[in-house]
PDB file of C-alpha atoms in Angstrom:
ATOM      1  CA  UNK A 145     -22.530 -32.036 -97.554  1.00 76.00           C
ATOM      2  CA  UNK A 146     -21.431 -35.764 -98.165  1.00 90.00           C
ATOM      3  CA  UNK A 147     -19.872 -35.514-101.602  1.00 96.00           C
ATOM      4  CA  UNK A 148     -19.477 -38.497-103.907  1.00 96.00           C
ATOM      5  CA  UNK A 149     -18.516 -36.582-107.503  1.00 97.00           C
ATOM      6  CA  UNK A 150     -17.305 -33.140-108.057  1.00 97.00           C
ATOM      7  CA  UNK A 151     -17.172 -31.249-111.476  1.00 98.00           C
ATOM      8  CA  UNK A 152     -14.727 -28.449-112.613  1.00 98.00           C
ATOM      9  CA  UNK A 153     -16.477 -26.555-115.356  1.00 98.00           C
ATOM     10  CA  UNK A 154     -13.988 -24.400-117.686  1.00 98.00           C
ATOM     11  CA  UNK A 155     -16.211 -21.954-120.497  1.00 98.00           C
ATOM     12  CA  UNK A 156     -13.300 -21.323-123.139  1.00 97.00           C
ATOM     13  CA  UNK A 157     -13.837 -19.022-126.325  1.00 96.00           C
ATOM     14  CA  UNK A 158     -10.635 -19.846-128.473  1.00 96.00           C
ATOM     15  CA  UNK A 159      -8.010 -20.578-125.938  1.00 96.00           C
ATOM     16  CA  UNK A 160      -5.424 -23.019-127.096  1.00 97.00           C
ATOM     17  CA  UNK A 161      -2.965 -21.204-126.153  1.00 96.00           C
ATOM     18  CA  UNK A 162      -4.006 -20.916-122.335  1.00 96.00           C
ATOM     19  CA  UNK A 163      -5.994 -23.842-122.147  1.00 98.00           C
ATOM     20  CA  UNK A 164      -3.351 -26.434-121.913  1.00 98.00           C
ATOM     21  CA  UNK A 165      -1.354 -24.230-118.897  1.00 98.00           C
ATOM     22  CA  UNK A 166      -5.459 -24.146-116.714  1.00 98.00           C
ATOM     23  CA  UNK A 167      -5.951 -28.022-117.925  1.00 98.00           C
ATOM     24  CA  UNK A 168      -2.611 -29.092-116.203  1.00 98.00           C
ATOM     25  CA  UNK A 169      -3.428 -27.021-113.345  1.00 98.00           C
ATOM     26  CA  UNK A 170      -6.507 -29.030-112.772  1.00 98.00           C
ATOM     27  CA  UNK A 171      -5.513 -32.148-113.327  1.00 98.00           C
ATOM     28  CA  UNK A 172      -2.898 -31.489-110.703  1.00 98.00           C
ATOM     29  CA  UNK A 173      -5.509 -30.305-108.252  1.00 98.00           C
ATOM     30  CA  UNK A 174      -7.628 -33.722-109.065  1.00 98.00           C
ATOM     31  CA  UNK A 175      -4.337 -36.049-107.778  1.00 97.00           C
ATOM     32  CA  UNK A 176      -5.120 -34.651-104.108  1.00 98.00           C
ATOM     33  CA  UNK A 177      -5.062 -37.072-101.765  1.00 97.00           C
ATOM     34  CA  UNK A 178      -8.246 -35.208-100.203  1.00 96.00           C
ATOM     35  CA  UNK A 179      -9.960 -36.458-103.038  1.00 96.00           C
ATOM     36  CA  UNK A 180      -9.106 -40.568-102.793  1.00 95.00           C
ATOM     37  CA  UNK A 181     -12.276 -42.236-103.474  1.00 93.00           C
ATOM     38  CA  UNK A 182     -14.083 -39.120-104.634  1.00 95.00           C
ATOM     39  CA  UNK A 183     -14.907 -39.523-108.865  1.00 94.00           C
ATOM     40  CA  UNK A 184     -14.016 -35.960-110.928  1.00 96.00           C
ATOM     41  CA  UNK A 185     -15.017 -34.968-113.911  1.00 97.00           C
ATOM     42  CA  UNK A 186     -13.395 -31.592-116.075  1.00 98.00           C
ATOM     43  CA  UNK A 187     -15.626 -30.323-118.578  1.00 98.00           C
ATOM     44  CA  UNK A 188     -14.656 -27.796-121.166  1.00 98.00           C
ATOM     45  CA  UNK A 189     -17.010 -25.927-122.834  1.00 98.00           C
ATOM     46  CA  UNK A 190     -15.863 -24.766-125.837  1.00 98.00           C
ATOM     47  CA  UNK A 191     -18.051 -21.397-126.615  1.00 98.00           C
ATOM     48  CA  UNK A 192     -18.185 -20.001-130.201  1.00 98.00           C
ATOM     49  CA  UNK A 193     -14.469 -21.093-130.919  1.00 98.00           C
ATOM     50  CA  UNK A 194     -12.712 -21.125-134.355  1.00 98.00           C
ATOM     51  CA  UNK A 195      -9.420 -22.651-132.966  1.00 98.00           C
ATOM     52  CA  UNK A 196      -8.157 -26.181-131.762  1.00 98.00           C
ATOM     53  CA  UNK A 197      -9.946 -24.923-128.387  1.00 98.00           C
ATOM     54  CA  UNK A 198     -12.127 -28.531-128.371  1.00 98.00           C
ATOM     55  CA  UNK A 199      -9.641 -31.027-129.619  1.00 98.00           C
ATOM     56  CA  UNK A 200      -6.674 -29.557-126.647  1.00 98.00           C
ATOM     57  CA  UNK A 201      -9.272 -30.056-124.137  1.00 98.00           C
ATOM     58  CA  UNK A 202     -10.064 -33.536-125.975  1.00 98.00           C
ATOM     59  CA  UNK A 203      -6.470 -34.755-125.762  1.00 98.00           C
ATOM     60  CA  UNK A 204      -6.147 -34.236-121.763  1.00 97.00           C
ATOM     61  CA  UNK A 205      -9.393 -36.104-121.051  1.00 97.00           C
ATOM     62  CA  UNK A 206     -11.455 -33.599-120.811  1.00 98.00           C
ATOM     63  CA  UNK A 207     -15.028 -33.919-121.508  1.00 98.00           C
ATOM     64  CA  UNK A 208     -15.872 -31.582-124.247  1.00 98.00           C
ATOM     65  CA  UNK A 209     -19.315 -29.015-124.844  1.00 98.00           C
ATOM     66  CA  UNK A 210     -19.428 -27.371-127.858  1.00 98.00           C
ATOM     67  CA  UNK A 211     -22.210 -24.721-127.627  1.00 98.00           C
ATOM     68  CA  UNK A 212     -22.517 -21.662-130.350  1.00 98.00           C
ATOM     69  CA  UNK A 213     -23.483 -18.620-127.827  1.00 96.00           C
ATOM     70  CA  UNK A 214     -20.476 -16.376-127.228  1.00 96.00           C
ATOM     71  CA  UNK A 215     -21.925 -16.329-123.805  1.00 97.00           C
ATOM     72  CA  UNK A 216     -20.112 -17.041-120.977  1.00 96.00           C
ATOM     73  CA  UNK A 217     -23.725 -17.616-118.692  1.00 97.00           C
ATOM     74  CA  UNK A 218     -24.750 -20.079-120.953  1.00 98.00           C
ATOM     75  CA  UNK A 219     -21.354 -21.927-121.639  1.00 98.00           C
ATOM     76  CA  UNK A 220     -20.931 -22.458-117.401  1.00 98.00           C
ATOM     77  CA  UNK A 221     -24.925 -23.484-117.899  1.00 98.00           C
ATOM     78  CA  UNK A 222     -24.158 -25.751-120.240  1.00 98.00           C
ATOM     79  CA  UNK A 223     -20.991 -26.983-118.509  1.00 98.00           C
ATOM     80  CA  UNK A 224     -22.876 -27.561-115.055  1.00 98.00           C
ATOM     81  CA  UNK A 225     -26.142 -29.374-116.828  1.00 98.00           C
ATOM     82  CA  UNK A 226     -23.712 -31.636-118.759  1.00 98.00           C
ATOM     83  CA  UNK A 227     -21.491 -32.715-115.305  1.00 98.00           C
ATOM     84  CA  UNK A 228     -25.323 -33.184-113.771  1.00 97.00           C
ATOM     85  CA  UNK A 229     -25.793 -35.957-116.840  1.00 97.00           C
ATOM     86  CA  UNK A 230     -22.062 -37.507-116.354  1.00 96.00           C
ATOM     87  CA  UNK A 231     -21.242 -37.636-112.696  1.00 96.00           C
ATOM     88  CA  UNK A 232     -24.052 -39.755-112.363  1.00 93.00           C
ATOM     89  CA  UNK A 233     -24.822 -38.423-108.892  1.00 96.00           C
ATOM     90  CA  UNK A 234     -27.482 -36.835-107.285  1.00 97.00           C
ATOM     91  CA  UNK A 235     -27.451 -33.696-107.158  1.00 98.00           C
ATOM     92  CA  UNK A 236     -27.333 -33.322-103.548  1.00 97.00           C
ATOM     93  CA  UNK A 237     -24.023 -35.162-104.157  1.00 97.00           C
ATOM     94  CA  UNK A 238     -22.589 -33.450-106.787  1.00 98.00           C
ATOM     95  CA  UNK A 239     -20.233 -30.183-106.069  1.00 98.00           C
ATOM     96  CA  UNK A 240     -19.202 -28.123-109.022  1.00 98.00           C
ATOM     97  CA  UNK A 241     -16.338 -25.641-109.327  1.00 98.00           C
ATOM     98  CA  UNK A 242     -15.794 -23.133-112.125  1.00 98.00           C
ATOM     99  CA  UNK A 243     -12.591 -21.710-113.235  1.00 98.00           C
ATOM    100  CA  UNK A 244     -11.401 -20.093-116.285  1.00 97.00           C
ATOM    101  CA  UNK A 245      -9.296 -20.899-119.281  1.00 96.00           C
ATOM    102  CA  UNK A 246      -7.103 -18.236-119.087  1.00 94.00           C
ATOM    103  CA  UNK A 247      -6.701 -19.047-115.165  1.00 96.00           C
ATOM    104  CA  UNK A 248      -4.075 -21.490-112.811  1.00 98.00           C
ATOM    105  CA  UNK A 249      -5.686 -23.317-109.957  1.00 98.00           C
ATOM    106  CA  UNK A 250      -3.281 -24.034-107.639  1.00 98.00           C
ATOM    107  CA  UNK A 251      -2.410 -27.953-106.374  1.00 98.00           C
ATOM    108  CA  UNK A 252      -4.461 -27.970-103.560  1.00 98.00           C
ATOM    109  CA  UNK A 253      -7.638 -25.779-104.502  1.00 98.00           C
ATOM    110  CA  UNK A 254     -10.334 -28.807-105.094  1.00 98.00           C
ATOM    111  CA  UNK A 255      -9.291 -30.062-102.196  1.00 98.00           C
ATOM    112  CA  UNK A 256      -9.924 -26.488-100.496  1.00 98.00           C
ATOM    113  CA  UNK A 257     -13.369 -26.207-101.943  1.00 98.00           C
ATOM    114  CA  UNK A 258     -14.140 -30.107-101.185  1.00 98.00           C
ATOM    115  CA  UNK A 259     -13.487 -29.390 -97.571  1.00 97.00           C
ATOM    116  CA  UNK A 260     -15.987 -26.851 -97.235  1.00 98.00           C
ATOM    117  CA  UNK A 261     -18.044 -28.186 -98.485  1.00 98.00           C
ATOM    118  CA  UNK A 262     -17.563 -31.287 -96.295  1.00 96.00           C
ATOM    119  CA  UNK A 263     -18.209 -28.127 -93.214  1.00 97.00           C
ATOM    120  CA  UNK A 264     -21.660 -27.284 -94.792  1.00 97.00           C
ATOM    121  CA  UNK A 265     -21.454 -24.649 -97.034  1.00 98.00           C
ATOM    122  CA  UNK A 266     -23.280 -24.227-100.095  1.00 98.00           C
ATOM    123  CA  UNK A 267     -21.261 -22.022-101.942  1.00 98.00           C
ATOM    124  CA  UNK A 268     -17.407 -20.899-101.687  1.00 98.00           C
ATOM    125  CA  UNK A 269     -16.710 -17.669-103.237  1.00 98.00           C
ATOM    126  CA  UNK A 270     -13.012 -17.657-103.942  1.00 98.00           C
ATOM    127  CA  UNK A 271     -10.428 -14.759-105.131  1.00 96.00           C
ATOM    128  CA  UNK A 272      -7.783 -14.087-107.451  1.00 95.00           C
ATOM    129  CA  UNK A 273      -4.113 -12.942-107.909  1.00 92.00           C
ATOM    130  CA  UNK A 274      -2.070 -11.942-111.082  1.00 92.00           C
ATOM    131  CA  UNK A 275       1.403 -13.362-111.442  1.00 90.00           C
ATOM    132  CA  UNK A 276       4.212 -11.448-109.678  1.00 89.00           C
ATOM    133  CA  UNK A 277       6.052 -10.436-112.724  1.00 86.00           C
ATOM    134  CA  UNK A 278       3.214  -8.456-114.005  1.00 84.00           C
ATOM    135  CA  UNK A 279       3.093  -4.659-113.505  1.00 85.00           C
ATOM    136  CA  UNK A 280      -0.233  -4.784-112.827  1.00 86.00           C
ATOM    137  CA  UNK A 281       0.309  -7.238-110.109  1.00 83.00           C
ATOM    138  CA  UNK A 282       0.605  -4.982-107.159  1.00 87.00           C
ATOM    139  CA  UNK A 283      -1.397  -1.733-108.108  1.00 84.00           C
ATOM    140  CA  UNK A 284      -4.287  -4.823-108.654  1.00 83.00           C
ATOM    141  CA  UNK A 285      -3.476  -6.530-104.728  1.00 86.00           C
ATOM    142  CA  UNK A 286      -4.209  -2.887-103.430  1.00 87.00           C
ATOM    143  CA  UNK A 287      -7.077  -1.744-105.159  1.00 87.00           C
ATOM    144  CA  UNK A 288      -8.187  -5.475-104.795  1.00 87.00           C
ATOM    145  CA  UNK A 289      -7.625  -5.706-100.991  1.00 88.00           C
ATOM    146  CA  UNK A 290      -8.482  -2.033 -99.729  1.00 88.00           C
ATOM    147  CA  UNK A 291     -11.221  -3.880 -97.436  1.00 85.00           C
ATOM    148  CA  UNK A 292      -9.242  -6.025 -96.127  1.00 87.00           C
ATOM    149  CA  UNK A 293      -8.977  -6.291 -91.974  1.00 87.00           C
ATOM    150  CA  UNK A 294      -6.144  -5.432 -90.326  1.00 84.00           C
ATOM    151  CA  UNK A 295      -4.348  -8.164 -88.331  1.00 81.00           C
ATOM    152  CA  UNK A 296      -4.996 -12.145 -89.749  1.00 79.00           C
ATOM    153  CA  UNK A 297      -8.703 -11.341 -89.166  1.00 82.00           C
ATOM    154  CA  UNK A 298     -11.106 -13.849 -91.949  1.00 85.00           C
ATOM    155  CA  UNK A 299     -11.551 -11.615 -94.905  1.00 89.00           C
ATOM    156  CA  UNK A 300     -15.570 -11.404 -96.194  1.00 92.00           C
ATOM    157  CA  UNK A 301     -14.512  -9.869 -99.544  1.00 94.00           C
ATOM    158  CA  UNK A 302     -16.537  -8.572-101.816  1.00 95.00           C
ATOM    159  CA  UNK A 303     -15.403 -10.248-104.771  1.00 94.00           C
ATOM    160  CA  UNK A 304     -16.841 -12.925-106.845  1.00 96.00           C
ATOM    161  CA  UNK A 305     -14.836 -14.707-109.948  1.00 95.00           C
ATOM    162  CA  UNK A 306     -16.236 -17.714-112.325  1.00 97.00           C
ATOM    163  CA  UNK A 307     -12.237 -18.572-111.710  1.00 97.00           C
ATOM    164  CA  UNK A 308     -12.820 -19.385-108.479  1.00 98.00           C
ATOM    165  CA  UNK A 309     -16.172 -20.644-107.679  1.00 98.00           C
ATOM    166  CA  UNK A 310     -17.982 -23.712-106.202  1.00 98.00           C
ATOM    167  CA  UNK A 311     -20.928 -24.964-105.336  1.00 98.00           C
ATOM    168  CA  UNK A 312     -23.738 -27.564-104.815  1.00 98.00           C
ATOM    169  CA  UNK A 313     -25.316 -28.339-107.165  1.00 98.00           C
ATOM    170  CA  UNK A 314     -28.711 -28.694-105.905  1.00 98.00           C
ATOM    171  CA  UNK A 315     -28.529 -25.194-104.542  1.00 98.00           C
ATOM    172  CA  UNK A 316     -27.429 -24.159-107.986  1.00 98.00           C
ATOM    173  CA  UNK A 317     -30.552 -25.542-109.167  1.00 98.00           C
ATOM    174  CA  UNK A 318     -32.767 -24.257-106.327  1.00 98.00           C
ATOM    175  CA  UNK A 319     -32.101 -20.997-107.625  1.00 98.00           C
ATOM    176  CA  UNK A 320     -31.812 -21.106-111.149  1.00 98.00           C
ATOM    177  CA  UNK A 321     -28.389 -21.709-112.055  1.00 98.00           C
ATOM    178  CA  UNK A 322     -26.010 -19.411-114.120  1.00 98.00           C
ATOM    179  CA  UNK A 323     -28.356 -16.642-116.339  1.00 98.00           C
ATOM    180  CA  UNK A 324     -27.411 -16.470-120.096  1.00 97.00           C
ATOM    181  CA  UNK A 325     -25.574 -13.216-119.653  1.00 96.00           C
ATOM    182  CA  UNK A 326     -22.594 -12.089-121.263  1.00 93.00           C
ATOM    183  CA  UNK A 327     -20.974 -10.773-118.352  1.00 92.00           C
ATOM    184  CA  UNK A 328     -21.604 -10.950-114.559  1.00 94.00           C
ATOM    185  CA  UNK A 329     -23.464 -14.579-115.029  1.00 97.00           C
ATOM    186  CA  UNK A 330     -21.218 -15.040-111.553  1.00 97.00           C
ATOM    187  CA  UNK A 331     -22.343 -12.592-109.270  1.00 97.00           C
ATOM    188  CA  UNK A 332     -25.334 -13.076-110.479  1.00 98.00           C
ATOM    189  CA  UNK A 333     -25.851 -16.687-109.283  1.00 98.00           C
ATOM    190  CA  UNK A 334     -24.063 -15.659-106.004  1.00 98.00           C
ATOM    191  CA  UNK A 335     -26.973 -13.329-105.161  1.00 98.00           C
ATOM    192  CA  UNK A 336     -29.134 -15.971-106.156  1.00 98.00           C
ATOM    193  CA  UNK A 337     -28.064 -18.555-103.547  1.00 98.00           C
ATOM    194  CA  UNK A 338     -27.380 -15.760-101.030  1.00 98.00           C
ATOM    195  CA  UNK A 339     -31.176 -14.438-100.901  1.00 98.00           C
ATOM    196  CA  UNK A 340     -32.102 -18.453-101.497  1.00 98.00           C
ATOM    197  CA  UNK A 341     -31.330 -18.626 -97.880  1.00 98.00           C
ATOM    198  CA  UNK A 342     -27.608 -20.592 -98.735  1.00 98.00           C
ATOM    199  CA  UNK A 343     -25.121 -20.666 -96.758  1.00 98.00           C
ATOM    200  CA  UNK A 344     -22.076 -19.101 -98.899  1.00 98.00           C
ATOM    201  CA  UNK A 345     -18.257 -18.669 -98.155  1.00 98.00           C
ATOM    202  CA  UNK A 346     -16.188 -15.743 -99.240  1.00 97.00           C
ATOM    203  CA  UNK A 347     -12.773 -16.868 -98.586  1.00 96.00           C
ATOM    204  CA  UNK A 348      -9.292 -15.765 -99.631  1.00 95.00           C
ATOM    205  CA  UNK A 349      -7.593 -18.687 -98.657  1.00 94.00           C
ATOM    206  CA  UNK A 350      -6.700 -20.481-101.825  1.00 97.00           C
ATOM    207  CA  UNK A 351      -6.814 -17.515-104.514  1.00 97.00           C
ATOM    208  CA  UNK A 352      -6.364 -18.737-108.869  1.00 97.00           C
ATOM    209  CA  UNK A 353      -3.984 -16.784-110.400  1.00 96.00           C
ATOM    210  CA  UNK A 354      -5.526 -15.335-113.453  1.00 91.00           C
ATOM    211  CA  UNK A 355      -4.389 -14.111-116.798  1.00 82.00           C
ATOM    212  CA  UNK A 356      -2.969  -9.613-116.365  1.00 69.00           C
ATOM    213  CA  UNK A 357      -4.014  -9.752-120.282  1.00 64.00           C
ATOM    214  CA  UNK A 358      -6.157  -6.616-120.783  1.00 51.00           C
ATOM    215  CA  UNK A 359      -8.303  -7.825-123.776  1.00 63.00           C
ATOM    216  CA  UNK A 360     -10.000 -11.036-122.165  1.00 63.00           C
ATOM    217  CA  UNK A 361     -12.724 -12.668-123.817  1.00 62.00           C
ATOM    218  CA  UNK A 362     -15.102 -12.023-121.603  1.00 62.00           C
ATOM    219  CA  UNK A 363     -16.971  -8.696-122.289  1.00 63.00           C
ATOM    220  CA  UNK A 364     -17.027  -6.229-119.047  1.00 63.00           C
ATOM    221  CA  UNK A 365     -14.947  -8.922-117.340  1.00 65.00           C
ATOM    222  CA  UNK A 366     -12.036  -8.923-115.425  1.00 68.00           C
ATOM    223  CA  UNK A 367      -9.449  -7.412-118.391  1.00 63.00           C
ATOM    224  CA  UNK A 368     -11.766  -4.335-118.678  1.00 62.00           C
ATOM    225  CA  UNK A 369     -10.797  -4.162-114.983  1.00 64.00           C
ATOM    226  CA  UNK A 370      -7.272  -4.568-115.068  1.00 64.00           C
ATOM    227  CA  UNK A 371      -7.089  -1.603-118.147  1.00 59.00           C
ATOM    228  CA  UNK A 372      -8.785   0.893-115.808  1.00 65.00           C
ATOM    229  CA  UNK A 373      -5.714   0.425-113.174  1.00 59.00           C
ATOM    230  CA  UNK A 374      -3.470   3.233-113.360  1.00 69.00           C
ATOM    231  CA  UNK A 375      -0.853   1.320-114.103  1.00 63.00           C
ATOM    232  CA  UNK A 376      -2.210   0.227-117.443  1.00 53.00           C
ATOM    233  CA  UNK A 377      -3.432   3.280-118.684  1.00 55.00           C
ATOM    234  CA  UNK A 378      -6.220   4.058-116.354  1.00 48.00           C
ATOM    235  CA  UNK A 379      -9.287   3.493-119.374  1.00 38.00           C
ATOM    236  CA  UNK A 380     -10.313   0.868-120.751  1.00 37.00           C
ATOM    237  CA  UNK A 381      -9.035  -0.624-124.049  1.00 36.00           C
ATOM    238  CA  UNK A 382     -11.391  -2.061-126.741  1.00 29.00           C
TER     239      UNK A 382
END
């Protein structure tokens, strides 16, 4: 895929605390020298919020949705169909990566994504880590990893994260883009583009270290995970 703009789409439901922390984080990631040449757009979609969620992302640069859904399908919708209006592109030119607010790309991970999609694929399905001071970190990395291959063998994990996705977007569009669903709007499109015929990468090799806070925003997300490890308590928490 010859690339000429490239979105990162961030759905946020009152994060100013986090947001600032994921905005650096993908600024950072935008100063790649794999990206020289290539224009990049961050657009925050500020979902439902009753915080200074809008006016942080606002004072980084970032371009700013403000939608009224409490939905995180339709905020990464909304996010994707505004970076279609401002990149300016089309969209057989346009790649668009999602991440979360609560979530720390690390320095090179456009450039990872950009690269593959350079190779051909349509999709890269990326994973995620918790920081290593957390308890939760390592009972996570082995429930997380239990498939993995033996050896330095490619991993095809099962996983699939809005904090660590990318893709076309005219392959997003063949298939419908992100549902309006509260939860699992992610794996959702991934089976989408899969049985579309796309060609999609599940990779480990740049993995977003996410928030180990146990009431996320998202409902049935990734904190209702992390409170059904042992470690936290085994159930999970309202």
């Amino acid at each position: 895929m010859s690339v000429a703009a490239l979105a990162v789409v961030v759905p946020a439901h009152d994060e100013e605390t986090l947001l600032p922390v994921a905005l650096a984080a993908v600024a950072t990631a935008a100063r790649h020298p794999a990206l020289a040449g290539t224009h990049a757009e961050t657009v925050v979609v500020a979902d439902a919020c009753t915080d200074r969620t809008a006016a942080v992302a606002r004072a980084v640069g970032a371009h700013v949705v403000t939608i009224d859904r409490r939905n995180p399908g339709a905020a990464r919708a909304a996010g994707v169909r505004a970076a279609l209006r401002r990149c300016g592109v089309p969209a057989t030119r346009l790649r668009v990566l999602t991440t979360d607010a609560d979530s720390i790309v690390p320095p090179g991970w456009i450039a990872h994504h950009l690269g593959h999609a350079r190779d051909g694929w349509d999709a890269v399905v990326g994973t995620v880590a918790l920081p290593a001071g957390s308890p939760l970190a390592e009972p996570h990395r082995v429930r997380y990893e239990a498939g993995r291959p033996a050896g330095h063998r490619p991993w095809d994990h099962p996983h699939v994260h809005g904090a660590n996705l990318g893709f076309g977007a005219a392959a997003y569009l063949a298939v419908g883009g992100f549902p309006p669903v509260v939860s699992g709007e992610d794996r959702a499109l991934v089976t989408a583009l899969v049985h579309g015929g796309h060609r999609v990468l599940r990779t480990d090799g740049c993995p977003v270290l996410t928030s180990p806070r146990l009431r996320a925003r998202a409902v049935d997300g990734f904190g209702d995970y992390l409170a059904a490890l042992p470690a936290a308590g085994g159930a999970a928490r309202p």
